[in-house]
Tab-separated table of C-alpha atoms in Angstrom:
chain	number	residue	atom	x	y	z
A	26	MET	CA	-17.998	-35.222	-19.213
A	27	ASN	CA	-18.275	-32.126	-17.729
A	28	ARG	CA	-18.401	-33.049	-14.877
A	29	PHE	CA	-16.610	-35.335	-11.535
A	30	VAL	CA	-17.077	-38.749	-10.538
A	31	VAL	CA	-18.573	-40.440	-7.305
A	32	ALA	CA	-20.474	-44.243	-6.988
A	33	PHE	CA	-22.982	-44.961	-4.169
A	34	LEU	CA	-24.267	-48.056	-2.462
A	35	ALA	CA	-27.542	-46.168	-2.152
A	36	LEU	CA	-28.176	-47.075	-5.706
A	37	THR	CA	-29.364	-50.612	-7.097
A	38	VAL	CA	-27.347	-51.573	-9.272
A	39	SER	CA	-25.244	-54.669	-9.400
A	40	TYR	CA	-21.305	-54.753	-8.893
A	41	SER	CA	-18.503	-57.124	-7.890
A	42	ALA	CA	-16.799	-56.269	-4.701
A	43	ALA	CA	-14.113	-53.976	-5.222
A	44	THR	CA	-13.723	-50.348	-5.114
A	45	LEU	CA	-16.254	-47.571	-5.425
A	46	GLY	CA	-15.735	-43.760	-5.624
A	47	ILE	CA	-16.813	-40.104	-7.155
A	48	ASP	CA	-16.335	-37.599	-9.400
A	49	THR	CA	-18.294	-34.329	-9.430
A	50	ILE	CA	-17.953	-30.373	-10.696
A	51	SER	CA	-20.252	-29.896	-7.450
A	52	ALA	CA	-18.416	-27.610	-4.120
A	53	ILE	CA	-17.821	-30.436	-1.338
A	54	SER	CA	-16.413	-29.446	1.884
A	55	THR	CA	-14.651	-31.591	4.059
A	56	SER	CA	-17.510	-33.154	5.697
A	57	GLY	CA	-18.789	-33.857	2.896
A	58	PHE	CA	-15.736	-35.789	1.636
A	59	GLN	CA	-16.007	-37.217	5.083
A	60	CYS	CA	-19.847	-38.031	5.327
A	61	LEU	CA	-18.654	-40.646	1.889
A	62	ARG	CA	-16.087	-42.365	3.275
A	63	SER	CA	-18.129	-43.510	5.682
A	64	ASN	CA	-20.768	-44.095	2.893
A	65	ASN	CA	-17.809	-46.570	1.093
A	66	TYR	CA	-16.908	-44.116	-1.423
A	67	ALA	CA	-12.807	-44.792	-1.266
A	68	PHE	CA	-11.874	-42.171	-4.356
A	69	TYR	CA	-12.612	-39.262	-6.065
A	70	ILE	CA	-11.392	-37.490	-9.154
A	71	GLY	CA	-11.992	-33.535	-9.186
A	72	ARG	CA	-12.127	-31.393	-12.543
A	73	VAL	CA	-9.198	-28.785	-12.729
A	74	GLY	CA	-10.431	-27.619	-16.088
A	75	ALA	CA	-8.501	-25.654	-17.981
A	76	THR	CA	-8.376	-21.692	-19.732
A	77	GLY	CA	-11.869	-20.227	-20.250
A	78	ARG	CA	-13.239	-22.748	-17.785
A	79	SER	CA	-14.646	-22.554	-14.208
A	80	THR	CA	-12.982	-25.374	-11.921
A	81	ARG	CA	-12.160	-26.030	-8.416
A	82	PRO	CA	-8.701	-26.858	-8.943
A	83	ALA	CA	-7.466	-27.001	-5.353
A	84	SER	CA	-10.769	-27.085	-2.856
A	85	ASN	CA	-12.486	-30.246	-3.735
A	86	ILE	CA	-9.475	-31.749	-3.664
A	87	LYS	CA	-7.767	-30.547	-1.065
A	88	ASN	CA	-11.466	-31.003	1.040
A	89	ALA	CA	-10.769	-34.625	-0.036
A	90	HIS	CA	-7.164	-34.999	1.397
A	91	SER	CA	-8.795	-33.496	4.856
A	92	GLY	CA	-12.059	-35.905	4.237
A	93	ALA	CA	-10.451	-39.059	4.932
A	94	LEU	CA	-9.263	-39.575	1.255
A	95	GLU	CA	-5.949	-38.976	2.281
A	96	TRP	CA	-3.153	-40.902	-0.153
A	97	ASN	CA	-2.403	-39.472	-3.722
A	98	SER	CA	-3.818	-42.422	-4.937
A	99	ASN	CA	-7.540	-41.777	-3.439
A	100	VAL	CA	-7.531	-38.513	-4.870
A	101	ASP	CA	-7.259	-37.808	-8.651
A	102	ALA	CA	-8.319	-35.161	-11.276
A	103	TYR	CA	-9.510	-34.594	-14.288
A	104	LEU	CA	-8.676	-31.947	-17.230
A	105	PHE	CA	-11.731	-31.222	-19.689
A	106	PRO	CA	-9.514	-29.299	-22.651
A	107	CYS	CA	-11.133	-26.611	-24.343
A	108	HIS	CA	-10.635	-26.170	-28.486
A	109	SER	CA	-11.860	-22.901	-28.712
A	110	SER	CA	-9.724	-20.248	-30.294
A	111	CYS	CA	-9.662	-18.247	-27.238
A	112	CYS	CA	-8.450	-21.189	-24.704
A	113	GLY	CA	-4.221	-21.454	-25.986
A	114	SER	CA	-2.288	-24.333	-27.134
A	115	ALA	CA	-2.597	-28.602	-25.286
A	116	LYS	CA	0.481	-27.538	-23.380
A	117	GLN	CA	-0.307	-24.401	-22.295
A	118	GLN	CA	-3.482	-25.874	-20.441
A	119	VAL	CA	-2.563	-28.622	-18.804
A	120	SER	CA	0.164	-26.387	-17.287
A	121	ASP	CA	-2.296	-23.793	-16.257
A	122	SER	CA	-4.547	-26.587	-14.766
A	123	VAL	CA	-1.476	-28.160	-13.096
A	124	ASN	CA	-0.123	-25.138	-12.108
A	125	ALA	CA	-3.700	-24.038	-10.629
A	126	PHE	CA	-4.157	-26.762	-8.081
A	127	ARG	CA	-0.479	-26.481	-7.520
A	128	ASN	CA	-0.440	-23.198	-6.279
A	129	GLY	CA	-3.412	-23.382	-4.545
A	130	GLY	CA	-1.887	-26.370	-2.092
A	131	ALA	CA	-3.490	-29.105	-3.541
A	132	LYS	CA	-1.841	-32.193	-4.778
A	133	CYS	CA	-3.767	-35.451	-7.174
A	134	GLY	CA	-2.366	-39.400	-7.931
A	135	THR	CA	-3.597	-39.508	-11.756
A	136	LEU	CA	-4.153	-36.425	-14.270
A	137	TRP	CA	-6.748	-37.856	-16.363
A	138	LEU	CA	-7.178	-36.213	-20.009
A	139	ASP	CA	-10.562	-36.192	-21.094
A	140	VAL	CA	-11.153	-37.184	-24.670
A	141	GLU	CA	-14.876	-36.795	-25.474
A	142	ILE	CA	-16.475	-35.336	-28.970
A	143	TYR	CA	-17.505	-32.366	-27.747
A	144	ASN	CA	-15.878	-29.187	-29.522
A	145	TRP	CA	-12.795	-31.491	-31.014
A	146	GLY	CA	-12.153	-30.960	-34.857
A	147	SER	CA	-12.577	-32.607	-37.689
A	148	ASN	CA	-8.520	-33.848	-38.014
A	149	LEU	CA	-8.328	-36.800	-37.206
A	150	ALA	CA	-4.664	-36.330	-36.578
A	151	THR	CA	-4.974	-32.974	-35.492
A	152	ASN	CA	-6.232	-34.642	-32.694
A	153	GLN	CA	-3.829	-36.888	-31.914
A	154	GLN	CA	-1.009	-34.562	-31.609
A	155	PHE	CA	-2.859	-32.693	-29.211
A	156	ILE	CA	-3.535	-35.520	-27.262
A	157	LEU	CA	-0.046	-36.028	-27.246
A	158	ASP	CA	1.231	-32.579	-26.655
A	159	MET	CA	-1.293	-32.624	-23.325
A	160	VAL	CA	0.534	-36.452	-22.611
A	161	SER	CA	3.701	-33.980	-23.586
A	162	GLN	CA	3.674	-31.274	-20.952
A	163	CYS	CA	1.831	-33.891	-17.591
A	164	LYS	CA	5.746	-35.851	-18.484
A	165	SER	CA	7.810	-32.227	-18.222
A	166	MET	CA	5.349	-31.599	-15.112
A	167	GLY	CA	5.758	-34.536	-13.423
A	168	VAL	CA	2.654	-35.654	-13.605
A	169	THR	CA	1.101	-38.863	-13.708
A	170	VAL	CA	-1.393	-39.577	-16.843
A	171	GLY	CA	-4.820	-41.838	-17.324
A	172	ILE	CA	-7.079	-40.973	-20.879
A	173	TYR	CA	-10.609	-40.916	-19.712
A	174	THR	CA	-12.838	-41.994	-23.257
A	175	ASN	CA	-15.112	-44.864	-24.414
A	176	ASN	CA	-14.414	-46.318	-28.048
A	177	ASN	CA	-17.510	-45.665	-30.128
A	178	ASN	CA	-18.733	-42.156	-29.081
A	179	ASN	CA	-15.394	-40.661	-28.259
A	180	TRP	CA	-12.420	-42.626	-29.289
A	181	GLN	CA	-13.459	-43.235	-32.529
A	182	ASN	CA	-14.391	-39.455	-33.823
A	183	VAL	CA	-11.861	-37.959	-31.945
A	184	VAL	CA	-8.494	-39.673	-33.253
A	185	GLY	CA	-9.973	-42.967	-34.651
A	186	ILE	CA	-10.885	-46.402	-32.941
A	187	ASP	CA	-7.059	-47.965	-34.075
A	188	TRP	CA	-5.518	-45.149	-32.906
A	189	ALA	CA	-2.915	-46.898	-29.996
A	190	GLY	CA	-0.650	-43.755	-29.597
A	191	VAL	CA	-0.748	-43.265	-25.510
A	192	SER	CA	-2.058	-46.717	-24.159
A	193	SER	CA	0.636	-47.241	-22.454
A	194	TYR	CA	-1.153	-45.041	-20.415
A	195	PRO	CA	-4.057	-45.827	-18.488
A	196	ILE	CA	-7.918	-45.860	-19.504
A	197	TRP	CA	-10.985	-44.603	-17.292
A	198	TRP	CA	-13.677	-46.138	-19.369
A	199	ALA	CA	-17.479	-44.559	-19.339
A	200	ASN	CA	-19.767	-46.572	-20.237
A	201	TYR	CA	-23.311	-45.832	-18.625
A	202	ASN	CA	-24.522	-49.655	-18.411
A	203	GLY	CA	-25.187	-49.852	-14.040
A	204	VAL	CA	-22.819	-52.420	-14.158
A	205	ALA	CA	-19.688	-51.998	-12.174
A	206	ASN	CA	-17.977	-54.222	-13.217
A	207	PHE	CA	-15.361	-53.894	-16.873
A	208	ASN	CA	-17.118	-57.187	-18.015
A	209	ASN	CA	-18.534	-55.286	-21.586
A	210	PHE	CA	-15.333	-53.598	-22.561
A	211	LYS	CA	-14.336	-54.660	-25.363
A	212	PRO	CA	-10.854	-53.393	-26.580
A	213	PHE	CA	-9.904	-50.271	-28.730
A	214	GLY	CA	-6.924	-48.388	-28.810
A	215	GLY	CA	-4.516	-50.772	-27.862
A	216	TRP	CA	-6.214	-51.105	-24.509
A	217	SER	CA	-7.474	-54.682	-23.438
A	218	LYS	CA	-8.302	-53.674	-20.100
A	219	PRO	CA	-9.699	-50.277	-18.039
A	220	ALA	CA	-7.886	-49.157	-14.739
A	221	ILE	CA	-11.380	-47.476	-13.962
A	222	HIS	CA	-14.847	-48.126	-14.855
A	223	GLN	CA	-17.529	-44.971	-15.303
A	224	TYR	CA	-21.341	-47.261	-15.062
A	225	SER	CA	-23.557	-44.618	-14.439
A	226	GLY	CA	-23.724	-40.153	-14.992
A	227	ASP	CA	-25.713	-37.319	-13.450
A	228	VAL	CA	-27.363	-38.892	-11.200
A	229	LYS	CA	-28.149	-37.731	-6.906
A	230	GLY	CA	-24.991	-38.051	-4.959
A	231	PRO	CA	-25.232	-38.995	-0.884
A	232	CYS	CA	-24.377	-36.836	1.764
A	233	SER	CA	-25.934	-33.627	-0.135
A	234	VAL	CA	-22.781	-32.992	-2.842
A	235	GLY	CA	-25.427	-32.370	-6.160
A	236	ASN	CA	-25.462	-34.256	-9.134
A	237	VAL	CA	-22.607	-37.429	-9.764
A	238	ASP	CA	-20.989	-39.854	-11.801
A	239	MET	CA	-20.292	-42.920	-10.105
A	240	ASN	CA	-16.982	-45.546	-10.874
A	241	TRP	CA	-15.805	-48.191	-9.622
A	242	TYR	CA	-12.683	-50.280	-10.072
A	243	PRO	CA	-11.423	-53.730	-8.961
């Protein structure tokens, strides 16, 4: 997902009445979040990144809280892990990222661990352990955990479609079908239902927030 999430009523999409939200890596001011809230966007998920990656771990999340997304449950973060030799272990990347946004005075509800095919190795068991190590570090730091992925493109290739090692945590389901519901979700990895659907990506956001991904939950 190399980016963060947003959703828009201005787009012509099919959705059932529920909650729309955003993720984007673009900088958003407090007034930008206020504008989004006034346009019926109710949650934000911002990338906190990992070692060697450019992020806005504190500013966007703090601005989201100040801009009328005032509860932790409405402001989350996601970690896009790095797998190059300079990036450190799974646990170190979680520790660095969480400490960065905490030290910057930011707070979030859930930290979503991004599992996409980008830059992961071919050994499924090694990849599974990397995810388990990230989850373990989150738990040791008192961080609520979620998983961002989809079935065929990502989960299947990274850890195997039937691996259910983290199925007790909620899934943020990436499927760009342009429909804000869960109707096309097919169970995998031990999940029977998503918590959030990322249903469109890289669209022009409202309130001058740049390119965003669009998200929905019931």
